[in-house]
Amino acid sequence: MRKMKYKLPEGVELEILDYDAERKDRQDSAFYTWGDTNDVALLTYQGREYRVVCVGEMRILYKGKIIRYCDDLVGAGIKCDKDLSKIDDSGGEWINNSWFEVYDYGSGEYTGEVYHEVKDAIETVANWIVDEELVNA
């Protein structure tokens, strides 16, 4: 397993809350789906905190079984992003999929942006919060 490295602007602190976010081979939100919500990472910049959260329901029909959670994927032999293609290749069907959103502790609300890969979510938000702080300065 190769460890993920994130490119973050100076001053942004990252705390990984779900160890899969450290894996290069598990970037898809499917590997963070454990229920209605799952905290993945916490970004802090100049006292403001933003949480990357996996949200939404996953429901996949694969080889006659319903897959709803990450451990179901792994149990079905789907252990990394590359393996996700096995679902379509074997005639499986994605009925619902999860995604990442960002919770802003300052406003007490989700920001409304949607991401499908954890690296994209973390790095985009890290840059966005620095840019927002500079605009509001």
PDB file of C-alpha atoms in Angstrom:
ATOM      1  CA  MET A   1       0.000   0.000   0.000  1.00  0.00           C
ATOM      2  CA  ARG A   2       1.389   3.393  -0.994  1.00  0.00           C
ATOM      3  CA  LYS A   3       0.739   6.212   1.422  1.00  0.00           C
ATOM      4  CA  MET A   4      -1.137   9.288   0.169  1.00  0.00           C
ATOM      5  CA  LYS A   5       0.623  12.634   0.329  1.00  0.00           C
ATOM      6  CA  TYR A   6      -1.497  15.758   0.282  1.00  0.00           C
ATOM      7  CA  LYS A   7      -0.397  19.108  -1.119  1.00  0.00           C
ATOM      8  CA  LEU A   8      -1.604  21.698   1.382  1.00  0.00           C
ATOM      9  CA  PRO A   9      -1.019  25.439   1.516  1.00  0.00           C
ATOM     10  CA  GLU A  10       1.225  26.714   4.273  1.00  0.00           C
ATOM     11  CA  GLY A  11      -0.564  27.017   7.594  1.00  0.00           C
ATOM     12  CA  VAL A  12      -3.294  24.452   6.872  1.00  0.00           C
ATOM     13  CA  GLU A  13      -3.304  21.570   9.350  1.00  0.00           C
ATOM     14  CA  LEU A  14      -4.737  18.199   8.347  1.00  0.00           C
ATOM     15  CA  GLU A  15      -5.924  15.530  10.743  1.00  0.00           C
ATOM     16  CA  ILE A  16      -6.886  12.230   9.122  1.00  0.00           C
ATOM     17  CA  LEU A  17      -9.956  10.747  10.858  1.00  0.00           C
ATOM     18  CA  ASP A  18     -10.406   7.676   8.619  1.00  0.00           C
ATOM     19  CA  TYR A  19      -7.168   5.758   8.023  1.00  0.00           C
ATOM     20  CA  ASP A  20      -8.196   4.896   4.427  1.00  0.00           C
ATOM     21  CA  ALA A  21      -7.556   8.556   3.545  1.00  0.00           C
ATOM     22  CA  GLU A  22      -3.871   7.688   3.894  1.00  0.00           C
ATOM     23  CA  ARG A  23      -4.152   5.083   1.111  1.00  0.00           C
ATOM     24  CA  LYS A  24      -3.504   6.060  -2.511  1.00  0.00           C
ATOM     25  CA  ASP A  25      -5.564   3.103  -3.705  1.00  0.00           C
ATOM     26  CA  ARG A  26      -8.766   4.061  -1.838  1.00  0.00           C
ATOM     27  CA  GLN A  27      -9.802   7.491  -3.034  1.00  0.00           C
ATOM     28  CA  ASP A  28     -13.410   6.769  -4.060  1.00  0.00           C
ATOM     29  CA  SER A  29     -16.133   7.638  -1.542  1.00  0.00           C
ATOM     30  CA  ALA A  30     -17.305   4.005  -1.632  1.00  0.00           C
ATOM     31  CA  PHE A  31     -14.439   3.124   0.724  1.00  0.00           C
ATOM     32  CA  TYR A  32     -15.648   5.645   3.326  1.00  0.00           C
ATOM     33  CA  THR A  33     -19.296   4.604   3.429  1.00  0.00           C
ATOM     34  CA  TRP A  34     -20.162   3.273   6.886  1.00  0.00           C
ATOM     35  CA  GLY A  35     -23.676   4.644   7.356  1.00  0.00           C
ATOM     36  CA  ASP A  36     -25.306   8.022   6.836  1.00  0.00           C
ATOM     37  CA  THR A  37     -22.119   9.988   7.549  1.00  0.00           C
ATOM     38  CA  ASN A  38     -18.467   9.240   8.195  1.00  0.00           C
ATOM     39  CA  ASP A  39     -15.888  11.827   9.248  1.00  0.00           C
ATOM     40  CA  VAL A  40     -12.833  11.499   7.014  1.00  0.00           C
ATOM     41  CA  ALA A  41     -10.569  14.480   7.729  1.00  0.00           C
ATOM     42  CA  LEU A  42     -10.380  17.723   9.671  1.00  0.00           C
ATOM     43  CA  LEU A  43      -8.743  20.799   8.154  1.00  0.00           C
ATOM     44  CA  THR A  44      -7.801  23.748  10.359  1.00  0.00           C
ATOM     45  CA  TYR A  45      -6.613  27.161   9.225  1.00  0.00           C
ATOM     46  CA  GLN A  46      -6.237  30.240  11.418  1.00  0.00           C
ATOM     47  CA  GLY A  47      -8.651  28.901  14.022  1.00  0.00           C
ATOM     48  CA  ARG A  48     -11.347  27.860  11.540  1.00  0.00           C
ATOM     49  CA  GLU A  49     -12.237  24.191  11.181  1.00  0.00           C
ATOM     50  CA  TYR A  50     -13.657  22.281   8.233  1.00  0.00           C
ATOM     51  CA  ARG A  51     -14.557  18.605   8.273  1.00  0.00           C
ATOM     52  CA  VAL A  52     -14.549  16.410   5.160  1.00  0.00           C
ATOM     53  CA  VAL A  53     -17.442  13.967   5.534  1.00  0.00           C
ATOM     54  CA  CYS A  54     -18.603  11.037   3.443  1.00  0.00           C
ATOM     55  CA  VAL A  55     -22.378  11.308   3.083  1.00  0.00           C
ATOM     56  CA  GLY A  56     -25.139   9.585   1.184  1.00  0.00           C
ATOM     57  CA  GLU A  57     -26.281   6.018   0.903  1.00  0.00           C
ATOM     58  CA  MET A  58     -24.400   3.451  -1.132  1.00  0.00           C
ATOM     59  CA  ARG A  59     -26.366   0.622  -2.657  1.00  0.00           C
ATOM     60  CA  ILE A  60     -24.810  -1.716  -5.185  1.00  0.00           C
ATOM     61  CA  LEU A  61     -26.225  -4.924  -6.627  1.00  0.00           C
ATOM     62  CA  TYR A  62     -23.225  -7.202  -7.161  1.00  0.00           C
ATOM     63  CA  LYS A  63     -23.326 -10.946  -7.826  1.00  0.00           C
ATOM     64  CA  GLY A  64     -26.810 -11.236  -6.340  1.00  0.00           C
ATOM     65  CA  LYS A  65     -25.939  -9.362  -3.149  1.00  0.00           C
ATOM     66  CA  ILE A  66     -26.614  -5.824  -1.969  1.00  0.00           C
ATOM     67  CA  ILE A  67     -23.511  -3.879  -0.945  1.00  0.00           C
ATOM     68  CA  ARG A  68     -24.084  -0.900   1.339  1.00  0.00           C
ATOM     69  CA  TYR A  69     -20.856  -0.385   3.288  1.00  0.00           C
ATOM     70  CA  CYS A  70     -17.124  -0.464   2.720  1.00  0.00           C
ATOM     71  CA  ASP A  71     -16.644  -3.749   4.543  1.00  0.00           C
ATOM     72  CA  ASP A  72     -19.246  -5.308   2.194  1.00  0.00           C
ATOM     73  CA  LEU A  73     -17.101  -4.172  -0.768  1.00  0.00           C
ATOM     74  CA  VAL A  74     -13.973  -5.696   0.723  1.00  0.00           C
ATOM     75  CA  GLY A  75     -15.863  -8.896   1.512  1.00  0.00           C
ATOM     76  CA  ALA A  76     -16.906  -9.089  -2.151  1.00  0.00           C
ATOM     77  CA  GLY A  77     -13.270  -8.832  -3.275  1.00  0.00           C
ATOM     78  CA  ILE A  78     -13.361  -5.130  -4.100  1.00  0.00           C
ATOM     79  CA  LYS A  79     -10.414  -3.807  -2.130  1.00  0.00           C
ATOM     80  CA  CYS A  80      -9.272  -0.705  -4.009  1.00  0.00           C
ATOM     81  CA  ASP A  81     -10.370   1.899  -6.551  1.00  0.00           C
ATOM     82  CA  LYS A  82      -9.128  -0.228  -9.453  1.00  0.00           C
ATOM     83  CA  ASP A  83     -11.342  -3.105  -8.288  1.00  0.00           C
ATOM     84  CA  LEU A  84     -14.478  -0.923  -8.464  1.00  0.00           C
ATOM     85  CA  SER A  85     -14.618  -1.609 -12.219  1.00  0.00           C
ATOM     86  CA  LYS A  86     -15.363  -5.268 -11.339  1.00  0.00           C
ATOM     87  CA  ILE A  87     -18.882  -4.157 -10.433  1.00  0.00           C
ATOM     88  CA  ASP A  88     -19.758  -2.976 -13.939  1.00  0.00           C
ATOM     89  CA  ASP A  89     -17.660  -5.635 -15.669  1.00  0.00           C
ATOM     90  CA  SER A  90     -19.604  -8.424 -13.935  1.00  0.00           C
ATOM     91  CA  GLY A  91     -23.022  -6.922 -14.667  1.00  0.00           C
ATOM     92  CA  GLY A  92     -23.397  -5.306 -11.255  1.00  0.00           C
ATOM     93  CA  GLU A  93     -25.407  -2.140 -10.804  1.00  0.00           C
ATOM     94  CA  TRP A  94     -24.750   1.047  -8.835  1.00  0.00           C
ATOM     95  CA  ILE A  95     -28.162   2.048  -7.484  1.00  0.00           C
ATOM     96  CA  ASN A  96     -26.975   4.765  -5.054  1.00  0.00           C
ATOM     97  CA  ASN A  97     -23.535   6.141  -4.398  1.00  0.00           C
ATOM     98  CA  SER A  98     -21.996   8.175  -1.613  1.00  0.00           C
ATOM     99  CA  TRP A  99     -19.937  11.380  -1.953  1.00  0.00           C
ATOM    100  CA  PHE A 100     -17.872  13.803   0.120  1.00  0.00           C
ATOM    101  CA  GLU A 101     -19.095  17.135   1.468  1.00  0.00           C
ATOM    102  CA  VAL A 102     -17.493  19.715   3.732  1.00  0.00           C
ATOM    103  CA  TYR A 103     -18.854  20.893   7.055  1.00  0.00           C
ATOM    104  CA  ASP A 104     -17.854  24.425   8.133  1.00  0.00           C
ATOM    105  CA  TYR A 105     -17.791  24.633  11.931  1.00  0.00           C
ATOM    106  CA  GLY A 106     -17.845  28.455  11.778  1.00  0.00           C
ATOM    107  CA  SER A 107     -21.167  28.662   9.961  1.00  0.00           C
ATOM    108  CA  GLY A 108     -22.518  25.393  11.359  1.00  0.00           C
ATOM    109  CA  GLU A 109     -23.474  24.269   7.844  1.00  0.00           C
ATOM    110  CA  TYR A 110     -22.282  22.183   4.935  1.00  0.00           C
ATOM    111  CA  THR A 111     -20.665  24.271   2.186  1.00  0.00           C
ATOM    112  CA  GLY A 112     -22.597  22.580  -0.637  1.00  0.00           C
ATOM    113  CA  GLU A 113     -19.620  21.395  -2.697  1.00  0.00           C
ATOM    114  CA  VAL A 114     -19.624  17.717  -3.687  1.00  0.00           C
ATOM    115  CA  TYR A 115     -16.496  15.607  -4.233  1.00  0.00           C
ATOM    116  CA  HIS A 116     -16.095  11.983  -5.277  1.00  0.00           C
ATOM    117  CA  GLU A 117     -12.432  11.417  -4.382  1.00  0.00           C
ATOM    118  CA  VAL A 118     -10.931  12.130  -0.975  1.00  0.00           C
ATOM    119  CA  LYS A 119      -7.723  13.742  -2.327  1.00  0.00           C
ATOM    120  CA  ASP A 120      -9.767  16.167  -4.402  1.00  0.00           C
ATOM    121  CA  ALA A 121     -11.950  17.040  -1.415  1.00  0.00           C
ATOM    122  CA  ILE A 122      -9.051  17.616   0.989  1.00  0.00           C
ATOM    123  CA  GLU A 123      -6.802  19.569  -1.365  1.00  0.00           C
ATOM    124  CA  THR A 124      -9.591  21.679  -2.881  1.00  0.00           C
ATOM    125  CA  VAL A 125     -10.941  22.625   0.546  1.00  0.00           C
ATOM    126  CA  ALA A 126      -7.441  23.334   1.892  1.00  0.00           C
ATOM    127  CA  ASN A 127      -6.842  25.825  -0.927  1.00  0.00           C
ATOM    128  CA  TRP A 128     -10.358  27.232  -0.722  1.00  0.00           C
ATOM    129  CA  ILE A 129     -10.152  28.038   3.001  1.00  0.00           C
ATOM    130  CA  VAL A 130      -6.846  29.889   2.525  1.00  0.00           C
ATOM    131  CA  ASP A 131      -8.262  31.866  -0.418  1.00  0.00           C
ATOM    132  CA  GLU A 132     -11.462  32.658   1.514  1.00  0.00           C
ATOM    133  CA  GLU A 133      -9.441  33.902   4.495  1.00  0.00           C
ATOM    134  CA  LEU A 134      -7.383  36.167   2.223  1.00  0.00           C
ATOM    135  CA  VAL A 135     -10.528  37.606   0.603  1.00  0.00           C
ATOM    136  CA  ASN A 136     -12.146  38.263   3.980  1.00  0.00           C
ATOM    137  CA  ALA A 137      -8.983  39.825   5.475  1.00  0.00           C
TER     138      ALA A 137
END
